[in-house]
Structures are given as structure tokens and as C-alpha cells.
GROMACS .gro file of C-alpha atoms in nm:
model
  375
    1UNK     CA    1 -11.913  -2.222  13.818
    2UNK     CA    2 -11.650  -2.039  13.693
    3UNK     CA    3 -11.381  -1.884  13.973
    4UNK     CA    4 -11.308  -1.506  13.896
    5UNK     CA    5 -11.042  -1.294  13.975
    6UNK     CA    6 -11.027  -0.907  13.973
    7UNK     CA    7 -11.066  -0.776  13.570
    8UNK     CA    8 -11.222  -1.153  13.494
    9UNK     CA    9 -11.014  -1.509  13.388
   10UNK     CA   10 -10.821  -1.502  13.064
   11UNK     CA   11 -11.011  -1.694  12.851
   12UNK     CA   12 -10.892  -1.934  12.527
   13UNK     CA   13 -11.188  -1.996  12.308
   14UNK     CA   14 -11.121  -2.325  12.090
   15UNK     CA   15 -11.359  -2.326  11.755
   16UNK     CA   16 -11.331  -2.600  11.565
   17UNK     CA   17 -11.488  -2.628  11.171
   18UNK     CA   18 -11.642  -2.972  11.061
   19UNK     CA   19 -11.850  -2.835  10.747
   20UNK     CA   20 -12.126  -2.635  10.976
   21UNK     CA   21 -12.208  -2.316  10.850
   22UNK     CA   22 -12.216  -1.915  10.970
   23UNK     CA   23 -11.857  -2.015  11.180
   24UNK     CA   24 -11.745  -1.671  11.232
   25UNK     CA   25 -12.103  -1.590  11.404
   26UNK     CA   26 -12.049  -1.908  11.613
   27UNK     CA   27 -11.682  -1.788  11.702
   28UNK     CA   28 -11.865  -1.445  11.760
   29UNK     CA   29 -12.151  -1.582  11.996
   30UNK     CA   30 -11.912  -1.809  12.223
   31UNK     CA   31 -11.695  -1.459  12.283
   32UNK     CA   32 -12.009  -1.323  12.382
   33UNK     CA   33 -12.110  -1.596  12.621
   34UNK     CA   34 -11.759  -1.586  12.766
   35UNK     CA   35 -11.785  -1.230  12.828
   36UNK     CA   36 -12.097  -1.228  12.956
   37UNK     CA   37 -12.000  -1.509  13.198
   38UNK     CA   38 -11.748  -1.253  13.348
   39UNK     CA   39 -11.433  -1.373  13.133
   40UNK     CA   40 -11.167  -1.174  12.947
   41UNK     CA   41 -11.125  -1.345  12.636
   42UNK     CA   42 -10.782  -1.320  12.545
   43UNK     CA   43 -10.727  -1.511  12.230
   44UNK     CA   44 -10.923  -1.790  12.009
   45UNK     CA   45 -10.787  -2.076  11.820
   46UNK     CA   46 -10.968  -2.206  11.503
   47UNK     CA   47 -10.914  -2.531  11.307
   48UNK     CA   48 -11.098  -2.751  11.040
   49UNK     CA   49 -11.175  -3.132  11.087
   50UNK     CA   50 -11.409  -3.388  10.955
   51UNK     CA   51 -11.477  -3.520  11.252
   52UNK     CA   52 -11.387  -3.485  11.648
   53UNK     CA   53 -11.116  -3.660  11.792
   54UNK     CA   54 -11.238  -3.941  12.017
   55UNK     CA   55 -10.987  -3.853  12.295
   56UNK     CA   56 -10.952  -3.501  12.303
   57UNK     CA   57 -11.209  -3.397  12.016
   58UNK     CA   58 -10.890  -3.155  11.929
   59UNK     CA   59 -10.622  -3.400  11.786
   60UNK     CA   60 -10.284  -3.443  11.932
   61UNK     CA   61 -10.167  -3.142  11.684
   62UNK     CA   62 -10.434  -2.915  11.796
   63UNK     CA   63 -10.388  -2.967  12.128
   64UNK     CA   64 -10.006  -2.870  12.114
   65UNK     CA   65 -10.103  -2.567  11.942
   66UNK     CA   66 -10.365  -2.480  12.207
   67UNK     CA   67 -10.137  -2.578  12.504
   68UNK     CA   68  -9.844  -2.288  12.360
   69UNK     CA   69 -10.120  -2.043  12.304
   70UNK     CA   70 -10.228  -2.114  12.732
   71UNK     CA   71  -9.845  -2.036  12.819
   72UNK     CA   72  -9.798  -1.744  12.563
   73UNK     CA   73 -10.195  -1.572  12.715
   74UNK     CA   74 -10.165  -1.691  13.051
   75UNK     CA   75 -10.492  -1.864  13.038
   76UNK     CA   76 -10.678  -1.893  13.305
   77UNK     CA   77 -10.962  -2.159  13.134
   78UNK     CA   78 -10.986  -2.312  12.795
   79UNK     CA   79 -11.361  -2.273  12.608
   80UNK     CA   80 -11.467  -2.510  12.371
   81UNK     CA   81 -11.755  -2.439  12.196
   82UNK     CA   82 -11.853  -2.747  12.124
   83UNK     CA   83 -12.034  -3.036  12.375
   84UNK     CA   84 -11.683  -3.255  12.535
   85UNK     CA   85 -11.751  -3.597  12.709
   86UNK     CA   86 -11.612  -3.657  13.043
   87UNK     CA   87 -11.278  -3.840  12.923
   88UNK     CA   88 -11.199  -3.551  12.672
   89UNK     CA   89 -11.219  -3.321  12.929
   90UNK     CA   90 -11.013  -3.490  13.159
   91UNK     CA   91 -10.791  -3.568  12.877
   92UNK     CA   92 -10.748  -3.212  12.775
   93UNK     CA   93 -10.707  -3.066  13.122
   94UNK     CA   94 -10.428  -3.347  13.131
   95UNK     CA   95 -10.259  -3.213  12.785
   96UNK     CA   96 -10.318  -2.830  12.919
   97UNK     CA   97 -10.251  -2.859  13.222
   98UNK     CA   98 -10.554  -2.543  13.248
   99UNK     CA   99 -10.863  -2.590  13.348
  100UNK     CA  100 -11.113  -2.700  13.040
  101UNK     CA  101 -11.503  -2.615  12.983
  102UNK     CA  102 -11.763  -2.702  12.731
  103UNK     CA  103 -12.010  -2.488  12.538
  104UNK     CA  104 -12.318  -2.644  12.784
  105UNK     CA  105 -12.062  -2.598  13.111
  106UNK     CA  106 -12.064  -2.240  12.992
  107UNK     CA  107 -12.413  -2.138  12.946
  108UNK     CA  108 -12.476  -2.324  13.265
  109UNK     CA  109 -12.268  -2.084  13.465
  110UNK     CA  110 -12.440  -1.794  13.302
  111UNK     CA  111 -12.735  -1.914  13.438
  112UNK     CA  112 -12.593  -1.991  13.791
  113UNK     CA  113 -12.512  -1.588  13.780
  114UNK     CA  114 -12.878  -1.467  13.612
  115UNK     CA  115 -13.113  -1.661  13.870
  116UNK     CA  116 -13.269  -1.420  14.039
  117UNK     CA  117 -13.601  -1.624  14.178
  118UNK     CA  118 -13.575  -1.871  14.390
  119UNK     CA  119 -13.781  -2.112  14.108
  120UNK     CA  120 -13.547  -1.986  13.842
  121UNK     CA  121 -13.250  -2.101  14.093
  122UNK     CA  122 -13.371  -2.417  14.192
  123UNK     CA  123 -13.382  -2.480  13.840
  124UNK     CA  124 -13.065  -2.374  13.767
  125UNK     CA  125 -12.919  -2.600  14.054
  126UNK     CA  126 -13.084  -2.910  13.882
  127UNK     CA  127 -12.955  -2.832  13.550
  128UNK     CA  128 -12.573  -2.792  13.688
  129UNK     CA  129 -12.629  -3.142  13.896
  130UNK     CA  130 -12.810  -3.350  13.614
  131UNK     CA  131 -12.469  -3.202  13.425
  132UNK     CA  132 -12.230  -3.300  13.674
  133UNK     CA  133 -12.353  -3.648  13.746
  134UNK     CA  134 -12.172  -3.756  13.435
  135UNK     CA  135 -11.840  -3.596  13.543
  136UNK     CA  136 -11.877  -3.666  13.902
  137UNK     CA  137 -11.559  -3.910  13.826
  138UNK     CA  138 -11.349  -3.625  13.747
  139UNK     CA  139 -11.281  -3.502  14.088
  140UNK     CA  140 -11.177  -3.842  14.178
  141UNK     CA  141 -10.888  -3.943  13.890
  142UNK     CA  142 -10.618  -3.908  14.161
  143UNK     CA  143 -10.778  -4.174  14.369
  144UNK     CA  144 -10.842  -4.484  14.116
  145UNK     CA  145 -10.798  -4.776  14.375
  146UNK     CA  146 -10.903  -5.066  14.120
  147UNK     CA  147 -10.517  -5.093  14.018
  148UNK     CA  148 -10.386  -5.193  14.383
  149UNK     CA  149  -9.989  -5.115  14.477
  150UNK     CA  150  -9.884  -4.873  14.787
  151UNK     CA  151 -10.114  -4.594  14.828
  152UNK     CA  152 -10.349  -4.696  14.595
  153UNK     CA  153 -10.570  -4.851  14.871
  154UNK     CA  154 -10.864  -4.745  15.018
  155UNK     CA  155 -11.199  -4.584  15.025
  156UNK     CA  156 -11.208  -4.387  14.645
  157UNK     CA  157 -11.435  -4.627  14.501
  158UNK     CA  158 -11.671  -4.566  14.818
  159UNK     CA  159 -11.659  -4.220  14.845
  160UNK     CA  160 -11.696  -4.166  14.473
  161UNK     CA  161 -12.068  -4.388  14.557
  162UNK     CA  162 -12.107  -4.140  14.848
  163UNK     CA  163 -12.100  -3.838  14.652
  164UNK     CA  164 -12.350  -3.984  14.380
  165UNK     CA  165 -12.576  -4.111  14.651
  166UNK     CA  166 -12.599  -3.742  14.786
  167UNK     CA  167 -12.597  -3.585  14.471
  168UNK     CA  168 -12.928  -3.824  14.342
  169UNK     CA  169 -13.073  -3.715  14.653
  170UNK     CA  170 -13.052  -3.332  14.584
  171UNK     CA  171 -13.135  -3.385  14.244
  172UNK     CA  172 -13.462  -3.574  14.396
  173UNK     CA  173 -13.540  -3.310  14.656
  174UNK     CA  174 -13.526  -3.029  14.371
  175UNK     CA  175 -13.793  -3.205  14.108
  176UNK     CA  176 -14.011  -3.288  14.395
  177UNK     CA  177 -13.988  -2.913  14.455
  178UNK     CA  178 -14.052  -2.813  14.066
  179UNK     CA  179 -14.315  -3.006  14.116
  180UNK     CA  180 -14.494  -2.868  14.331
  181UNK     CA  181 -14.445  -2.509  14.134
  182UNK     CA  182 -14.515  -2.694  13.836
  183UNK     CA  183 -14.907  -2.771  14.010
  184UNK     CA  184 -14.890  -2.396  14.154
  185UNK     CA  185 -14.885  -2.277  13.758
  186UNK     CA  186 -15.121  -2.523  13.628
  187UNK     CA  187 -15.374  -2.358  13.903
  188UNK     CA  188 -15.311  -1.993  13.817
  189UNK     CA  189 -15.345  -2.091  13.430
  190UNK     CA  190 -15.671  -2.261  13.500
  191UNK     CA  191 -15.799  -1.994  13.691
  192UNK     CA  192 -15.669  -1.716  13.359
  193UNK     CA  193 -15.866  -1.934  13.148
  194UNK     CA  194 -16.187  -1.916  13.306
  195UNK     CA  195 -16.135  -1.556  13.334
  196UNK     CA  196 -16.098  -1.594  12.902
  197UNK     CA  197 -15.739  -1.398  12.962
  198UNK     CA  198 -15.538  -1.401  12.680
  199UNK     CA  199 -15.189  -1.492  12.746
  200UNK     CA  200 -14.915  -1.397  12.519
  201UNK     CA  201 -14.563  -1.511  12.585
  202UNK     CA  202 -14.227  -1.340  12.473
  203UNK     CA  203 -13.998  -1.576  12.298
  204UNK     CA  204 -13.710  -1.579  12.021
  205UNK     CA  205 -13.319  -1.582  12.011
  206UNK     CA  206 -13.114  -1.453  12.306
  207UNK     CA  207 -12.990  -1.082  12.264
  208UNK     CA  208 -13.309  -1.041  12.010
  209UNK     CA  209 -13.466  -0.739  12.211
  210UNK     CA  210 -13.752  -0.930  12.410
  211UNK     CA  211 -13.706  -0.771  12.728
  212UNK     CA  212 -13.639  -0.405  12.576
  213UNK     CA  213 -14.005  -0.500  12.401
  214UNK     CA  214 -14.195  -0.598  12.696
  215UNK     CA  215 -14.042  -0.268  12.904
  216UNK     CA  216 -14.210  -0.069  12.603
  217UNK     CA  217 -14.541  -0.213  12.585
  218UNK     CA  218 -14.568  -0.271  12.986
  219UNK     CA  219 -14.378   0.000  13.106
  220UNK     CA  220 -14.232  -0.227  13.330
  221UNK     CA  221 -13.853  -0.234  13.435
  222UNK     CA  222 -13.758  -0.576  13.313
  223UNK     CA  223 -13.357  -0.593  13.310
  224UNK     CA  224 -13.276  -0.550  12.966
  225UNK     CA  225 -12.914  -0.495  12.820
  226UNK     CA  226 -12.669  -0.603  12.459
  227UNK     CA  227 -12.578  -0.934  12.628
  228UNK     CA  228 -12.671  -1.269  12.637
  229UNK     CA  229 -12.922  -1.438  12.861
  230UNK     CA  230 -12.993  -1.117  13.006
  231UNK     CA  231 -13.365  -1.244  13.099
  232UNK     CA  232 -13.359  -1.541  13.291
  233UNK     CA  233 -13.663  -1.573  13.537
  234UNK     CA  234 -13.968  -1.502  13.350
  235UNK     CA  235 -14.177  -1.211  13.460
  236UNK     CA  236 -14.544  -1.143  13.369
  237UNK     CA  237 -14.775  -0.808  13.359
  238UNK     CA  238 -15.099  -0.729  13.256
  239UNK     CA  239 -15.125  -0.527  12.950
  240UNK     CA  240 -15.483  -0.263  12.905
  241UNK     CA  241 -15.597  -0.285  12.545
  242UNK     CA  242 -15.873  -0.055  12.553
  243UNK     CA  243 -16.174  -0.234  12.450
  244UNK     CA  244 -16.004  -0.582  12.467
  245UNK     CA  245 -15.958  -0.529  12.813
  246UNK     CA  246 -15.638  -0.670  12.997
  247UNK     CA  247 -15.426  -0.944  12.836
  248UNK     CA  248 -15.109  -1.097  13.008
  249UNK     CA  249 -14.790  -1.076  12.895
  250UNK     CA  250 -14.483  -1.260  12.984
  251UNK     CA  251 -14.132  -1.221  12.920
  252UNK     CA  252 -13.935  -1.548  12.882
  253UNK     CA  253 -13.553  -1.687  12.880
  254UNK     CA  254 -13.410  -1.626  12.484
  255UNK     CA  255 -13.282  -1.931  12.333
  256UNK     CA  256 -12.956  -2.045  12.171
  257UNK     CA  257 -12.844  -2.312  11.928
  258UNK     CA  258 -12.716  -2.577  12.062
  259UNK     CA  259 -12.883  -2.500  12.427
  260UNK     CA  260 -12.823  -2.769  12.675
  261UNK     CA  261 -13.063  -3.008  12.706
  262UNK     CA  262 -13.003  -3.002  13.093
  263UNK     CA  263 -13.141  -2.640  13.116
  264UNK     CA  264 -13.431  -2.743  12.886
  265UNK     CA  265 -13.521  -3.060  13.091
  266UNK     CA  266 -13.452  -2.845  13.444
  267UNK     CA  267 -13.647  -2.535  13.285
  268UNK     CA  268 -13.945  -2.723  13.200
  269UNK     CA  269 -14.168  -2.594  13.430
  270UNK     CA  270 -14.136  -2.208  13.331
  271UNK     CA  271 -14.129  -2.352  12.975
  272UNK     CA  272 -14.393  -2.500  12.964
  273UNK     CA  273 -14.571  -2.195  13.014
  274UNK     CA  274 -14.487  -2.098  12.656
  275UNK     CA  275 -14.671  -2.412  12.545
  276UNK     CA  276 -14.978  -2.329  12.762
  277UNK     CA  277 -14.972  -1.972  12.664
  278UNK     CA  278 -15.245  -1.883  12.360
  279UNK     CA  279 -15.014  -1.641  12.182
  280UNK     CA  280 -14.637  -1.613  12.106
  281UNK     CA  281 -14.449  -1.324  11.980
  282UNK     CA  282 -14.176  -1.437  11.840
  283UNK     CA  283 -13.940  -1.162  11.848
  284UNK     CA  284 -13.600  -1.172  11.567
  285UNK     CA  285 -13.312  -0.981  11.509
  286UNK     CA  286 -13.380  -0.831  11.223
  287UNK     CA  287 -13.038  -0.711  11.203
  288UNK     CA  288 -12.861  -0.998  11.247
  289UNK     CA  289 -12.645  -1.159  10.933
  290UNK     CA  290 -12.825  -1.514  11.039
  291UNK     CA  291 -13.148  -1.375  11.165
  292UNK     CA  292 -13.304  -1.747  10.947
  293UNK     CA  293 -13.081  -2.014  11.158
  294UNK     CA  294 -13.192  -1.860  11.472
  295UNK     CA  295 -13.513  -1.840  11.361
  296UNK     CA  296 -13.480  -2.204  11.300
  297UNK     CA  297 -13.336  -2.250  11.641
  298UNK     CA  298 -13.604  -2.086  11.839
  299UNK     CA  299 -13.858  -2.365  11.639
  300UNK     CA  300 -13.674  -2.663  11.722
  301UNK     CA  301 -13.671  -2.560  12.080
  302UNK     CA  302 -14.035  -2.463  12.077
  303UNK     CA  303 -14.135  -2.845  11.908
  304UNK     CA  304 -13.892  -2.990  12.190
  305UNK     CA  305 -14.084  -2.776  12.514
  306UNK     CA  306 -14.458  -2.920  12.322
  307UNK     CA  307 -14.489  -2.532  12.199
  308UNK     CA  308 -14.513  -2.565  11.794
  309UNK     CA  309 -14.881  -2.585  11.827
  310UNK     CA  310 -14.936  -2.189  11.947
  311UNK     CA  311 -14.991  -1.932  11.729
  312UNK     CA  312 -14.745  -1.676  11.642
  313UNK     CA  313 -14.689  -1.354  11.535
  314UNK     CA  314 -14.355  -1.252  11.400
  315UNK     CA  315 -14.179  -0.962  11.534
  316UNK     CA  316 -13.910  -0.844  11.324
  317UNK     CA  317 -13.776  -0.647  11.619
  318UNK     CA  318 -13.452  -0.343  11.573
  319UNK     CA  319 -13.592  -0.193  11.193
  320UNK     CA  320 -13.356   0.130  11.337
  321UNK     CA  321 -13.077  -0.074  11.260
  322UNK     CA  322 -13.181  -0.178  10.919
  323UNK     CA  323 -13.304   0.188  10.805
  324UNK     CA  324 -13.674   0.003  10.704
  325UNK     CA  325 -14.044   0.174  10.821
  326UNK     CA  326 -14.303  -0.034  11.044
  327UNK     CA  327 -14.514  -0.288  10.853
  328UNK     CA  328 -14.727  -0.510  10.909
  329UNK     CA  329 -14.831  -0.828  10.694
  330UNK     CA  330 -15.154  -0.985  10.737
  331UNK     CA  331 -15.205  -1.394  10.668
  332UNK     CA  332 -15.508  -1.570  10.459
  333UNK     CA  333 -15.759  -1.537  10.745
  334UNK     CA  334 -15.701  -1.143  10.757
  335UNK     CA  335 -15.497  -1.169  11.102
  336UNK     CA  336 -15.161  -1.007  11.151
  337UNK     CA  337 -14.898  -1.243  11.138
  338UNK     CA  338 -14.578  -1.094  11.046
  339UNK     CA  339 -14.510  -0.712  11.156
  340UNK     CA  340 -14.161  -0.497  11.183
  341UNK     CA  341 -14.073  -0.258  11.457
  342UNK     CA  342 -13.823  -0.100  11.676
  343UNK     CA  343 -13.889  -0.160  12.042
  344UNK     CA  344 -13.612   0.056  12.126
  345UNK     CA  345 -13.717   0.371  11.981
  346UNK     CA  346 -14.130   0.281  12.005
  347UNK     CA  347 -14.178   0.290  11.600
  348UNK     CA  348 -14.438   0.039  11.562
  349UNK     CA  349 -14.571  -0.054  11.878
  350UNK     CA  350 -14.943   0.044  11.759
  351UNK     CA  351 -14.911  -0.225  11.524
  352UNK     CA  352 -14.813  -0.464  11.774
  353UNK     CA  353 -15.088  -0.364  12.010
  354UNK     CA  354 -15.361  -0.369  11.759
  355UNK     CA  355 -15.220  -0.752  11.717
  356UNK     CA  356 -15.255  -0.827  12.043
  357UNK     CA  357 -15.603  -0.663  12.075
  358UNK     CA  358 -15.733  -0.824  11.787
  359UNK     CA  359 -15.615  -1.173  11.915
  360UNK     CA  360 -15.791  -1.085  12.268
  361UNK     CA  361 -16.128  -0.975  12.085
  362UNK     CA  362 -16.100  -1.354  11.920
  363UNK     CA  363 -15.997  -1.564  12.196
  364UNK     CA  364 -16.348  -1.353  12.387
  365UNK     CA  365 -16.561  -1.467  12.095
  366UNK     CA  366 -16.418  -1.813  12.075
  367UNK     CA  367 -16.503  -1.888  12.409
  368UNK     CA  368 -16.179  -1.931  12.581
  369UNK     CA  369 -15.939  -2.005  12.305
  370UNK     CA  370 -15.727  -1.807  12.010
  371UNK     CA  371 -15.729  -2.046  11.702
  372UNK     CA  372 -15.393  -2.186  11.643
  373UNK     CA  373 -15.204  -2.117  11.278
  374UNK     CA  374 -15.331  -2.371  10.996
  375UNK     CA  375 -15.033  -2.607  10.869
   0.00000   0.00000   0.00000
């Protein structure tokens, strides 16, 4: 986790360019992580390559250019935005003599700071060990006993063991743990769908407006705020749609390119409640420049949690900031698929709820079950 002092570290970002597209968001996103994380982001260094380095992803030129750019900021921590290996790490701490972080070690300690539940930290805690078992050597460089000579004997080799003996043992204690709430949820859905509840769940980008949409239609006090991750522990309510009775709704984590398949793995169990649920909203950024790739990003992550199967309805969430009315678009069956509001302002919510009661009215005369989207 990242070590703060008063006003927040002074933070480097590195973003490097090997042909991907929309870099300026990316450069724009990692700022926001870092910020959100509690750092000061003091400068960022760009550079184009066709490939990363194998040793410290940067190249030796790069690196030089980073390591004057530490001294000149008075860096506390270096952020790549990009997924480093072990030995690049190490390497580049080595070059920069400043500590060095990954995109995933980032978003990690965002999470570490968001867990409010004791699930949603036990999760978290899994995530950050699964993450450190494959750096667990770092702490241990100084103390490489294999190459003999005076004071290079002893007991590294051993206590490096130790420390991965305890860690699998934590990591074991937590799943058996998730476990268990993992059986807990499977009950209380089972029990919903006897009841023929229909249970919608929240999902889309990070920073799309999820929370600030679930507040509206629940009148609940979800934390909601312009940063990143701001949701992290999903909370449900019951919703009262008149003569389609209560539904459930749930507010989820947002999503994020390139999102860390540690958190994914450790999350499971409060993901997978999006795959059980009979209804997702996905909500989008309507103003957002690259509202498509995080559309796109939000799907892969759905197909990866078992989740592509459930119906959704798009919400084309902050129309304010694009100066267009609420609409609503219907698909070849005659139910609403596609609708545009502004769940900060309230413009459009009727649509949303006539959605939602229509879908509840189905799932009643179904028997149990919302029919899932065709193709």
C-alpha cells in the first residue's frame, strides 16, 4: 500500500506508446487513479516503443530520462501504467533508486483504501497477497546466499520459504472464508427466486455515474463522488414499482481496462452476483470522448465473471453534459433496451423505471425468469 505523507507522495507517471489507441485518455485515467490513491502527481513522462524492454520495459534511455525527472520533482514513487514483472521492477527501483509501482499495484491500493465491509476487505487482502506472491523475492535481493563468500551465509533462502509458507496459508484461510460467503449468497439468491424477485444489478465503467443512479432511484445514500472506484462493496435495496411490486437493486464495483485479474479472481464472489442477477443496467458515460472502448471493456469483463448471458439495458447516463433530451429506444420484441438520462439532475428516471417495471411484470409471467437478449 502506498506510504503517505502530509499533502500526498509526489508522484512520476511513466506512459509509454506501443501503437494502442485513445493514449492521452490512458495518460488521463492513470492521473486519476494516482490521485485518487492519495498521490500528488507531479509530472508524467511519455515515450513511443514497439515493444517493452525485457529488463526494465523502459529502455536504458528512458530510464535515464525518468531517473533526472525523480531528482528534478523530488519523487516520492514512480507509476507505470502498464503491468511490470518482478525483475523489471526490481530493476527499475535499482536504476531510480525511488520506489516503483505498476498499473495493477495501483488499483490494488485503491482498493485496500475503499473496503469498507469486512467481505469487500477480505477480498481485497486476497487480491494484494495472490499479487505479492510473485514479488515476495523482492524484499529479499539483499540476502541472495546461493553465491557463498563472507556474509553471504545463512538463512535467506529459508526465510524467503518461511514467508511463502505463511503467506499460502493466509491466502488459504481467506478463500475458505469467501467461501463460505460465497454459499451465504447462493442461499439468499435462492430464496429471491422463489419469491420471483427481480434482481437488477448496476454495472459499467468506473466514474460512469452508477452510484449517483442508484441514490436517485433508491433514495439511498450510496457514496458517490467524480473519482474512481468510488463504489467498492456492493450495496443492495429494494426498489417499489407500483404494480410490479418490489424489485432489488444493487450497486456494484465500476470496471477499468486493463483491471487486474487478481481483483477479478479475489472479487468473484460479489461478482458473481452480476452473473446471477436477471437484469443489468449497464450504465455509460455518455460524455466521455471513448464512451465505445469502455463500453467494450465493461463486456470483456462481464464474459470473463460468466455475465454475457444477462440481459441488458443501456443507460446512456450524464445527457446534461451532452445538451441531448431523455429517450428511450425500444428492441425487436418491443422491450426497452437502450434509454438516455441524467441521474444527476433526475431527467429520465421515469423511463428507467418503466424499464425496470416492465422487466418485473415479465420475469412474474415467466415464472421466475426475465428472457435473456437474442444473439
Amino acid at each position: 500500500m502506498l506510504e503517505r505523507h502530509p499533502g500526498g507522495e509526489r508522484a512520476l507517471i511513466v506512459q509509454l506508446d506501443f501503437g494502442e489507441s485513445s493514449i492521452a485518455e490512458r495518460k488521463e485515467e492513470v492521473c486519476l487513479l494516482a490521485e485518487s490513491a492519495g498521490a500528488l502527481v507531479c509530472a508524467t513522462i511519455e515515450g513511443k516503443r514497439e515493444f517493452p524492454d525485457s529488463a526494465t520495459y523502459a529502455g536504458k534511455g528512458k530510464v535515464q530520462e525518468i531517473a533526472e525527472a525523480v531528482v528534478s520533482h523530488r519523487a516520492d514513487v514512480v507509476i507505470f501504467n502498464h503491468a511490470l514483472s518482478p525483475a523489471q521492477e526490481r530493476n527499475l527501483e535499482q536504476a531510480l533508486r525511488c520506489r516503483v509501482i505498476d498499473r495493477t499495484s495501483l488499483i490494488l491500493d485503491i482498493f485496500a483504501q475503499r473496503a469498507q465491509s469486512s467481505d469487500g476487505k477480505l477480498q481485497v487482502e486476497l487480491a494484494q497477497l495472490d499479487h505479492l506472491a510473485t514479488r515476495l523475492v523482492r524484499g529479499w535481493t539483499h540476502l541472495e546466499r546461493q553465491k557463498g563468500g563472507i556474509g553471504l551465509r545463512g538463512p535467506g533462502e529459508t526465510q524467503l520459504e518461511t514467508d511463502r509458507r505463511l503467506l499460502g496459508k493466509r491466502v488459504k484461510v481467506l478463500r475458505e472464508r469467501l467461501r463460505r460467503l460465497e454459499r451465504q449468497r447462493e442461499v439468499q439468491r435462492r430464496s429471491r427466486l422463489r419469491n420471483e424477485v427481480l434482481m437488477v444489478s448496476l454495472v459499467g465503467y468506473t466514474n460512469a455515474g452508477k452510484s449517483t443512479l442508484f441514490n436517485a432511484l433508491t433514495h439511498a445514500d450510496a457514496y458517490a463522488a467524480d473519482q474512481l472506484f468510488a463504489t467498492l462493496d456492493t450495496t443492495s435495496r429494494k426498489l417499489w414499482l407500483g404494480e410490479a411490486g418490489h424489485i432489488v437493486i444493487s450497486d456494484t464495483v465500476g470496471f477499468i481496462r486493463d483491471l487486474p485479474h487478481e481483483l477479478v479472481a479475489a472479487f468473484h464472489a460479489t461478482l458473481e452476483a452480476t452473473s446471477q442477477a436477471d437484469l443489468l443496467l449497464h450504465v455509460v458515460d455518455s460524455a466521455s470522448p471513448i464512451r465505445d472502448e469502455q463500453i467494450a471493456e465493461v463486456e470483456k469483463v462481464l464474459t470473463e465473471i460468466g455475465a454475457c448471458h444477462v440481459r441488458q439495458v443501456a443507460v446512456l447516463n450524464k445527457l446534461d453534459l451532452v445538451g441531448l433530451p431523455p429517450a428511450v429506444e425500444r428492441d425487436e420484441y418491443g422491450r426497452i433496451a437502450r434509454l438516455r438520462l441524467s441521474a444527476r439532475r433526475g431527467d429520465g428516471l421515469e423511463l428507467l423505471r418503466q424499464a425496470l417495471a416492465e422487466a418485473a411484470l415479465e420475469k412474474r409471467r415467466s415464472g421466475g425468469r426475465v428472457v435473456a437478449d437474442v444473439g
